[in-house]
Tab-separated table of C-alpha atoms and ligand atoms in Angstrom:
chain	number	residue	atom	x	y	z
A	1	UNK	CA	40.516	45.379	-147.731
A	2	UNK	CA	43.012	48.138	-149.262
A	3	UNK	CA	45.928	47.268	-150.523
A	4	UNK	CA	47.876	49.148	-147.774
A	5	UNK	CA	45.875	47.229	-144.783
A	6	UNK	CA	47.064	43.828	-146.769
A	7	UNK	CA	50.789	44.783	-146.635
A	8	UNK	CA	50.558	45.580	-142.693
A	9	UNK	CA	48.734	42.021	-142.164
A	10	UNK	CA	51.249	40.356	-144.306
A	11	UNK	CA	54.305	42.070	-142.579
A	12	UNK	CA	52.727	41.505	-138.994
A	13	UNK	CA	52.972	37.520	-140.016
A	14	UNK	CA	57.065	38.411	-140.315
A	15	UNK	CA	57.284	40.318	-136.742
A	16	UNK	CA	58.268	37.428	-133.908
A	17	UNK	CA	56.935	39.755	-131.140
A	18	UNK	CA	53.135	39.143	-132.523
A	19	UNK	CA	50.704	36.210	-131.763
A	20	UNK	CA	48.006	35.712	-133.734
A	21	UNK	CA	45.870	32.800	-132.708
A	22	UNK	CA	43.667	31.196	-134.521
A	23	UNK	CA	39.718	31.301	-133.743
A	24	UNK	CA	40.266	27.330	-132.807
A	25	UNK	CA	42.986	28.587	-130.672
A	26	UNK	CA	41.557	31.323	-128.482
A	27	UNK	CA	38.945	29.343	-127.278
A	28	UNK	CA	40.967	26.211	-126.413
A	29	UNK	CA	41.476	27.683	-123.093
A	30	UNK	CA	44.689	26.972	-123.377
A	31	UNK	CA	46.931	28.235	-125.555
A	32	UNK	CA	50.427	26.916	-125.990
A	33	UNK	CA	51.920	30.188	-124.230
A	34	UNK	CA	49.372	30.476	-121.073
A	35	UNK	CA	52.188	30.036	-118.197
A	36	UNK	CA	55.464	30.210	-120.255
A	37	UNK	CA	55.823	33.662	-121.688
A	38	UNK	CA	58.788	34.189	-119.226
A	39	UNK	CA	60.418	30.971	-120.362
A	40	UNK	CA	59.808	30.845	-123.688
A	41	UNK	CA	59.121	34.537	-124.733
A	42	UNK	CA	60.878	37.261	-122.672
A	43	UNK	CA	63.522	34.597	-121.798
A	44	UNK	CA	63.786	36.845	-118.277
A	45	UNK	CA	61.922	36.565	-114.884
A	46	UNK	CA	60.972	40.496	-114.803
A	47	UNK	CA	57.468	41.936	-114.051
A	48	UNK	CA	54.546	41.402	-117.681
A	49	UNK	CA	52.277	44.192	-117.925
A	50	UNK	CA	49.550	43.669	-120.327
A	51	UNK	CA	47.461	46.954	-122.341
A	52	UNK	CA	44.191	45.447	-122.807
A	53	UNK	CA	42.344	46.806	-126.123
A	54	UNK	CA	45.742	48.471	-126.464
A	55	UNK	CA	44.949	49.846	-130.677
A	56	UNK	CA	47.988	51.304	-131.460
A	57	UNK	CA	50.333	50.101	-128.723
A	58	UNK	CA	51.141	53.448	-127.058
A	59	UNK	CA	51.312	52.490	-123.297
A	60	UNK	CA	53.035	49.005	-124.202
A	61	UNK	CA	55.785	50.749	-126.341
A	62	UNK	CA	56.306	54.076	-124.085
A	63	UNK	CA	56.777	51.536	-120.987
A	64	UNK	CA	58.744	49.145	-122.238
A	65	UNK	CA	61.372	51.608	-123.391
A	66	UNK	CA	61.281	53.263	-120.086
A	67	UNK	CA	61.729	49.695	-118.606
A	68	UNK	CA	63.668	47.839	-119.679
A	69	UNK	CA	64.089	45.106	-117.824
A	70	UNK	CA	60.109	44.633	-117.581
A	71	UNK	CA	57.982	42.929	-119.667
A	72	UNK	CA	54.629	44.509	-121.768
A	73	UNK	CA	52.170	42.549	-123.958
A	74	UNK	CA	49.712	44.299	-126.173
A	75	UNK	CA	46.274	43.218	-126.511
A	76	UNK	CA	43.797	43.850	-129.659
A	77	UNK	CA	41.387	42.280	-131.621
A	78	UNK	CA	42.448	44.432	-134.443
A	79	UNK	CA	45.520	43.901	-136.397
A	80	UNK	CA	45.732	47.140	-138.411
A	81	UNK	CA	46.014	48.408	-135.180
A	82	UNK	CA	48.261	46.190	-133.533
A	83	UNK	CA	50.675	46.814	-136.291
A	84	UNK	CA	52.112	50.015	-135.366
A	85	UNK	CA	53.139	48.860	-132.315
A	86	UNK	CA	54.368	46.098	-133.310
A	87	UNK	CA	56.352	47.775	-136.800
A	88	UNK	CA	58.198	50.643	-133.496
A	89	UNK	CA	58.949	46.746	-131.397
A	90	UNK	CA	60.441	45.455	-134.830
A	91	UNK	CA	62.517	48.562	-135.732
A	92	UNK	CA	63.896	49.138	-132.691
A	93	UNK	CA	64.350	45.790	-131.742
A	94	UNK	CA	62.694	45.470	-128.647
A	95	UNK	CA	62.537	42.668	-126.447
A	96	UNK	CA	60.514	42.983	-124.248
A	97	UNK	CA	57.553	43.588	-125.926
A	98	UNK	CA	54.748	41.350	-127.230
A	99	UNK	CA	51.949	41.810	-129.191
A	100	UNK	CA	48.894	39.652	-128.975
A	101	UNK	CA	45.444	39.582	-131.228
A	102	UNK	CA	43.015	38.200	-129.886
A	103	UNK	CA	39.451	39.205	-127.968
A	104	UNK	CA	39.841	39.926	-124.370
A	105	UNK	CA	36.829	37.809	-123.922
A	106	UNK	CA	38.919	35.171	-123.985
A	107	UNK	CA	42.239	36.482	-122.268
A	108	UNK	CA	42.405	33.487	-120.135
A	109	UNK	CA	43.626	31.567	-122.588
A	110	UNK	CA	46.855	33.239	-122.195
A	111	UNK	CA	47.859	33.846	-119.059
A	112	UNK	CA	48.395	31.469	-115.718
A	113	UNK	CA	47.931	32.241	-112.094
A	114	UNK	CA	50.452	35.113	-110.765
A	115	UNK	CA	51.956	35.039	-114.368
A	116	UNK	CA	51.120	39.335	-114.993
A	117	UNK	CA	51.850	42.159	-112.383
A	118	UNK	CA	49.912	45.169	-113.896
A	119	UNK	CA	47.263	45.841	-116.560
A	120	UNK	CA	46.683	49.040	-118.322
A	121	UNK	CA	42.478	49.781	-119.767
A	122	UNK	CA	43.665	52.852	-122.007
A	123	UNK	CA	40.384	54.495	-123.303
A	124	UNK	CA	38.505	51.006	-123.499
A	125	UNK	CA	35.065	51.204	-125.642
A	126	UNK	CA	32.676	52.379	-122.494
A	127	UNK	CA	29.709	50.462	-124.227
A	128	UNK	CA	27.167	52.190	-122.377
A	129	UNK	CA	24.369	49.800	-123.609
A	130	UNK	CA	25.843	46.839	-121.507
A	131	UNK	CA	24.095	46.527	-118.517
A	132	UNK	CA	25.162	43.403	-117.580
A	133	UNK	CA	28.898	44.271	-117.954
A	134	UNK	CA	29.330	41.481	-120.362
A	135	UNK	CA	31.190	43.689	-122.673
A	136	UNK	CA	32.498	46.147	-120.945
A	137	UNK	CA	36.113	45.381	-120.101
A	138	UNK	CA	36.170	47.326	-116.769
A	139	UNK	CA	33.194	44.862	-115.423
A	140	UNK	CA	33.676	42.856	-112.332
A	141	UNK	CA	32.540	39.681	-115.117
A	142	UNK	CA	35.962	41.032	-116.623
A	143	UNK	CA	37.910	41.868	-113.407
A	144	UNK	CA	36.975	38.277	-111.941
A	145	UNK	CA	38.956	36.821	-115.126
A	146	UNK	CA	42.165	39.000	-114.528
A	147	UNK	CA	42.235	37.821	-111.684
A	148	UNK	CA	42.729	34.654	-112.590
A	149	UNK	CA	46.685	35.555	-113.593
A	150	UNK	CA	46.593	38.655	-112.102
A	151	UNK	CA	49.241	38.614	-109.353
A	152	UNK	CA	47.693	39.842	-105.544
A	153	UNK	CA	49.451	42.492	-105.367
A	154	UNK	CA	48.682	43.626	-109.038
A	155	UNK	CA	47.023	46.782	-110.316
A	156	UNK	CA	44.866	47.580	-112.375
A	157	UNK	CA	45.108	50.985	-114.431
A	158	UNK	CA	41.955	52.581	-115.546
A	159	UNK	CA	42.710	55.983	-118.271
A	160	UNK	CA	39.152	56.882	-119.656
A	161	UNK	CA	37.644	60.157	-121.287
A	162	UNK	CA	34.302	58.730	-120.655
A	163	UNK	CA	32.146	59.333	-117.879
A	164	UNK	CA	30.244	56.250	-118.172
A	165	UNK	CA	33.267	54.003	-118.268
A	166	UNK	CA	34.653	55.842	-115.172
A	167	UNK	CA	31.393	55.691	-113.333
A	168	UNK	CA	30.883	52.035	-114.358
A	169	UNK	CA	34.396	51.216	-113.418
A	170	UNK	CA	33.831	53.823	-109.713
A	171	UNK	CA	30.881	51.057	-109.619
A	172	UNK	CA	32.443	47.603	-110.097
A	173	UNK	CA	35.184	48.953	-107.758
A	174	UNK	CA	32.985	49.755	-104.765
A	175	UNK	CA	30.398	46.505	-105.938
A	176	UNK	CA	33.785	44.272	-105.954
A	177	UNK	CA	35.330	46.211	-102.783
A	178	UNK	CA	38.520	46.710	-104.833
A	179	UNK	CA	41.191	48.605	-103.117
A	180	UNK	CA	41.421	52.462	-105.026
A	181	UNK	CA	45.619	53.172	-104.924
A	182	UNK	CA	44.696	56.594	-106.879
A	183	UNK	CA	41.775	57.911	-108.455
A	184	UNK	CA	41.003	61.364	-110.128
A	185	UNK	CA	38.752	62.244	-112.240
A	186	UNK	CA	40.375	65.566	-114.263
A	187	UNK	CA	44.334	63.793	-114.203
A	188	UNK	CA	45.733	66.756	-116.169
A	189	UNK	CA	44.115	69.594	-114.462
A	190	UNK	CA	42.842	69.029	-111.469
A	191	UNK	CA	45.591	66.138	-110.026
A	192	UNK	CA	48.873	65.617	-112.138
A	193	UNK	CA	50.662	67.531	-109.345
A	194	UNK	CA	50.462	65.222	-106.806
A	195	UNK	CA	52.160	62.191	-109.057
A	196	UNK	CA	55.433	60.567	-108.367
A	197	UNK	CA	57.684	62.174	-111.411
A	198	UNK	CA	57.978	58.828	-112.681
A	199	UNK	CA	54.233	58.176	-113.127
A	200	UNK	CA	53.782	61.816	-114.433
A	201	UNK	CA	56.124	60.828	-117.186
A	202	UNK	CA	53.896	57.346	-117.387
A	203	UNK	CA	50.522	59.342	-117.085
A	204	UNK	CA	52.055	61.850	-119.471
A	205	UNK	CA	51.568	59.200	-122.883
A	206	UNK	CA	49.193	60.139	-124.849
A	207	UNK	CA	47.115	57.542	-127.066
A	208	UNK	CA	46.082	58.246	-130.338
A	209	UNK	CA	42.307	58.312	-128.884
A	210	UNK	CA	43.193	60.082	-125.911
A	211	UNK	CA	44.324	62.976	-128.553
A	212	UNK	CA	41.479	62.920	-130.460
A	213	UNK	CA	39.620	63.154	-126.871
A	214	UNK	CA	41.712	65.764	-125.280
A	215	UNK	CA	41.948	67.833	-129.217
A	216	UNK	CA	37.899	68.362	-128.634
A	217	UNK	CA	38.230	69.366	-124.986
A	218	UNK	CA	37.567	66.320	-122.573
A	219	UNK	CA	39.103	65.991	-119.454
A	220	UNK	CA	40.920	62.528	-118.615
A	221	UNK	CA	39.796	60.055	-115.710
A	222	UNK	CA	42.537	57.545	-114.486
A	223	UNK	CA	41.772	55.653	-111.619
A	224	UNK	CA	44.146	52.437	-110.423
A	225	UNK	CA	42.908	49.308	-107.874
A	226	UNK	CA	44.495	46.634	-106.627
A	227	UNK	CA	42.031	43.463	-106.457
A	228	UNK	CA	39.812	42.861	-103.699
A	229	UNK	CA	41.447	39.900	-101.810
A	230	UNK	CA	39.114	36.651	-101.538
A	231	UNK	CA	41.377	34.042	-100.152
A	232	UNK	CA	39.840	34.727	-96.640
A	233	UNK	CA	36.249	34.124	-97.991
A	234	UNK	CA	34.462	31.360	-98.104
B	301	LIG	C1	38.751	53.282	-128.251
B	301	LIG	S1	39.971	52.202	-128.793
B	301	LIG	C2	41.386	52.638	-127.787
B	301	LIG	C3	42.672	52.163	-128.388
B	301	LIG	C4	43.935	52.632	-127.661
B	301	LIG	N1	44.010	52.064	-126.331
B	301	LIG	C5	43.985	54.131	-127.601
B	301	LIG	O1	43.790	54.677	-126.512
B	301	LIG	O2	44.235	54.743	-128.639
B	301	LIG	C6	39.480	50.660	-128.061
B	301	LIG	C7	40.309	49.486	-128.548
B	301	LIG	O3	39.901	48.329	-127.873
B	301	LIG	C8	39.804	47.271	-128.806
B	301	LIG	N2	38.772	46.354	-128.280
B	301	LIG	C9	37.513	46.677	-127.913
B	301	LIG	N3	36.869	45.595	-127.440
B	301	LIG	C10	37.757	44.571	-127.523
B	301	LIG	C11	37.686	43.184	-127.187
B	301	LIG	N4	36.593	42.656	-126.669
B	301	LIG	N5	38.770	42.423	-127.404
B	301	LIG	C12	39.898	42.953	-127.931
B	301	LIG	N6	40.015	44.255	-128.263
B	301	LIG	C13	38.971	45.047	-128.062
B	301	LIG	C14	39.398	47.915	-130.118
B	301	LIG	O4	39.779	47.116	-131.223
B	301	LIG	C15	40.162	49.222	-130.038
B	301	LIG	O5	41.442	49.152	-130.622
């Protein structure tokens, strides 16, 4: 590990807004947050959005500063990632922002029922190779765990390059009967237009892969769902 990547994982143990569980921890199933980040974290009752394989942090910082009163948690397996987000939280002394490492495999460690209102997929890994959906985080195997804390009401907020993620995620919507609230598959060029000013300015964040992505010429896919509802079924 360079020397540079040990300073960032020795000042992320300094930052309160970052949870690092340990291996033991994440699969408890229960860690000591799951149903108290309100309470014990944000210390306020306001909405918790989480950004799922969130690298960097971009969506979690750019919507927490637009609202403030609402709550975002960043979610990564990797810390030199996680860091930058979390160094911008610790700088500008932010609130209402949270950083969390762990695998989203096991995100159900952390969250109760009804405890998170939105979640943001910002260019998840599309892992084409997973047929099962075991791995990819836009699966209904994955979907059937958000919703688990996922509120009914929640969304769901899909930004992709790839073609495969967006057709696998087109597919677990329609397989899952999932309610679509917006879907396009060229946002900037084909669709931006017809946004609310406020989620053009949310739409409008750019990722540090959705750069690289749009520097070589892809167009962007962003499709949001709300959760099929199952408490009629059997
Ligand atoms: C292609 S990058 C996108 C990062 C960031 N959202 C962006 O747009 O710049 C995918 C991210 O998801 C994270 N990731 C992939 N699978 C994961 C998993 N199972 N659990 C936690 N993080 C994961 C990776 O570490 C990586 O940071």
């Amino acid at each position: 590990m360079g020397k540079k990547k040990r300073e960032h994982f020795a000042e992320m143990k300094t930052f309160p807004c970052v949870f690092e569980p340990t291996n033991e921890q994440m699969t408890s199933g229960a860690h000591h947050m799951k149903g108290k980040w309100h309470e014990e974290f944000f210390k306020n009752d306001g909405p918790i959005t989480l950004e799922l394989g969130c690298g960097k942090g971009e969506y979690t910082i750019a919507l927490a500063k637009k609202y403030p009163t609402q709550n975002f948690i960043g979610v990564d397996v990797k810390g030199a990632r996680i860091w930058r987000g979390a160094k911008t939280a610790d700088e500008d002394e932010m609130k209402n922002v949270a950083f969390l490492r762990t695998k989203i495999e096991f995100i159900n460690t952390y969250f109760d029922k009804n405890e998170v209102d939105h979640i943001w997929l910002t260019f998840s890994d599309p892992q084409p190779k997973d047929k099962k959906g075991t791995k990819r985080i836009t699966s209904n195997i994955f979907l059937e765990r958000y919703r688990k804390f996922l509120k009914p009401d929640g969304v769901v907020h899909v930004k992709t390059d790839s073609d495969v993620l967006y057709e696998k995620t087109m597919e677990a919507i329609e397989e899952g009967n999932h309610q679509i609230i917006h879907n396009t598959d060229d946002l900037y060029v084909k669709d931006f237009d017809s946004f609310s000013p406020d989620m053009q300015e949310i739409l409008n964040v750019k990722t540090f892969y959705e750069e690289k992505f749009l520097a070589v010429g892809k167009n962007i896919h962003y499709v949001s769902f709300r959760l099929s509802d199952v408490s009629n079924q059997a």
